[in-house]
Amino acid sequence: MVVLLFASAPGVSAGSDEAERMVCDAALTYDFSPGIADPHWVGTLGGCALAGATIEFWEKPDNYIVGGTEHFFEKMLITIGDDTIKGDNAGVWNFATFKFRANGWVTEATGNWAYLVGYKMHEMGYTTPFPPPEGVYQVHATAAMWLDAP
């Protein structure tokens, strides 16, 4: 499992192809309750031009654990209105500190966000303890994510 979020900094307006950095904050939840057909990270973004957007992350099968650290690979989808922003990332999640960080790229974007294709994606944050206590089926994360111009 991996978690992502965005932090705040100079925001960028939709359609601003001259923007060099967009920084957002995010809150995410991974729900693996029995019966959930597609468990993955789901959350919302705030503090930036993407405020109110839904952000989702799906693990790729390449994830592995060494000691107390998960090395993860994910697909990302941000949905804002009718537009989408997609990307890939790779990162690490420490199960002792519950801190994570990841780096990746925006690979596809539609509408006013098309200029983000090729932007570098960076994120870091913290999760609630994992594994959670018995009978608890959610892990929560808060993080900062920023997109930098290529």
XYZ file of C-alpha atoms in Angstrom:
150
model
C 0.000 0.000 0.000
C 1.127 3.497 -0.673
C -0.100 6.904 0.239
C 0.150 10.249 -1.401
C -0.754 13.819 -0.775
C -0.014 17.368 -1.858
C 1.207 20.442 0.108
C 0.678 24.127 -0.383
C 2.869 26.601 -2.218
C 2.411 28.957 -5.124
C -0.698 27.669 -6.863
C -1.125 27.403 -10.593
C -4.212 28.244 -12.594
C -5.728 25.767 -15.016
C -4.359 26.364 -18.462
C -1.266 28.218 -17.249
C 1.415 26.588 -19.385
C 4.059 28.862 -17.875
C 3.664 27.452 -14.367
C 6.774 25.758 -13.076
C 5.452 24.233 -9.831
C 2.091 23.302 -8.373
C 1.947 22.251 -4.723
C -1.157 20.736 -3.118
C -2.135 19.023 0.116
C -4.047 15.761 0.148
C -5.859 13.414 2.476
C -6.215 9.766 1.464
C -7.774 6.561 2.742
C -7.020 2.953 1.830
C -10.081 0.829 2.635
C -9.514 -2.928 2.558
C -12.757 -3.930 4.267
C -14.017 -7.414 3.425
C -16.034 -7.274 0.215
C -14.282 -4.211 -1.272
C -13.838 -5.181 -4.921
C -11.085 -2.693 -5.814
C -9.111 -1.613 -2.740
C -6.908 1.413 -3.486
C -6.025 4.834 -2.092
C -8.763 7.469 -2.566
C -8.693 11.078 -1.406
C -9.088 14.753 -2.184
C -6.701 17.579 -2.984
C -6.665 21.072 -1.514
C -4.674 24.271 -1.291
C -3.946 24.559 -5.012
C -5.534 24.915 -8.462
C -6.662 21.267 -8.175
C -8.547 21.881 -4.900
C -11.585 19.631 -4.655
C -10.243 17.087 -7.153
C -10.364 13.377 -6.383
C -7.017 11.582 -6.346
C -6.623 7.802 -6.509
C -3.645 5.434 -6.456
C -3.541 1.780 -7.486
C -0.619 -0.461 -6.613
C 1.252 -2.204 -9.394
C 2.259 -5.861 -8.910
C 5.963 -4.955 -8.607
C 5.758 -3.885 -4.934
C 8.111 -5.614 -2.511
C 9.120 -5.373 1.154
C 12.680 -5.422 2.500
C 12.850 -5.391 6.289
C 10.356 -2.791 7.484
C 10.171 -0.818 4.238
C 7.813 -1.296 1.323
C 9.108 -0.323 -2.105
C 6.023 0.571 -4.106
C 4.994 1.360 -7.650
C 1.642 2.983 -8.417
C -0.687 4.349 -11.053
C -2.262 7.728 -10.213
C -5.523 9.278 -11.386
C -6.694 12.803 -10.544
C -10.231 13.682 -11.611
C -11.306 17.331 -11.670
C -14.634 17.944 -13.364
C -14.544 16.211 -16.754
C -10.734 16.321 -16.920
C -8.200 13.744 -15.767
C -4.501 13.692 -14.934
C -2.704 10.328 -14.933
C 0.764 9.319 -13.850
C 3.113 6.688 -12.485
C 5.312 6.791 -9.408
C 7.744 4.748 -7.351
C 8.514 5.209 -3.686
C 9.175 3.820 -0.237
C 6.980 3.477 2.861
C 8.648 2.897 6.236
C 6.548 0.707 8.544
C 8.382 1.935 11.676
C 7.805 5.669 11.116
C 4.831 5.372 8.692
C 6.524 7.991 6.521
C 6.457 7.639 2.733
C 7.923 9.424 -0.244
C 7.613 8.894 -3.981
C 8.685 10.333 -7.308
C 7.134 9.946 -10.737
C 5.739 11.665 -13.813
C 2.480 12.884 -15.251
C 1.943 10.694 -18.325
C -1.481 11.867 -19.556
C -3.756 14.851 -18.940
C -6.886 16.224 -20.596
C -8.533 19.598 -21.073
C -7.053 22.577 -19.245
C -4.519 20.289 -17.561
C -2.881 18.912 -20.745
C 0.152 21.150 -20.142
C 1.042 18.980 -17.104
C 2.125 16.017 -19.274
C 5.812 15.461 -18.581
C 5.738 17.246 -15.212
C 7.698 15.511 -12.450
C 5.625 14.403 -9.464
C 7.027 14.304 -5.920
C 5.187 13.396 -2.742
C 5.850 12.777 0.916
C 3.723 12.260 3.964
C 2.641 10.034 6.828
C 0.082 7.289 7.308
C -1.732 5.922 10.299
C -0.098 2.711 11.605
C 0.065 -0.298 9.309
C -1.033 -2.908 9.797
C -3.902 -1.320 11.696
C -5.324 -2.891 14.871
C -7.419 -6.029 14.474
C -10.892 -5.222 13.150
C -9.802 -1.909 11.591
C -9.861 -1.971 7.790
C -8.633 1.502 6.837
C -5.311 3.296 6.711
C -5.285 7.096 6.374
C -2.609 9.371 4.956
C -1.808 13.048 4.783
C 0.869 14.302 2.460
C 2.277 17.011 0.283
C 2.589 16.512 -3.464
C 4.127 18.870 -5.926
C 4.351 18.871 -9.693
C 7.455 20.436 -11.252
C 7.815 21.517 -14.870
C 10.173 19.348 -16.929
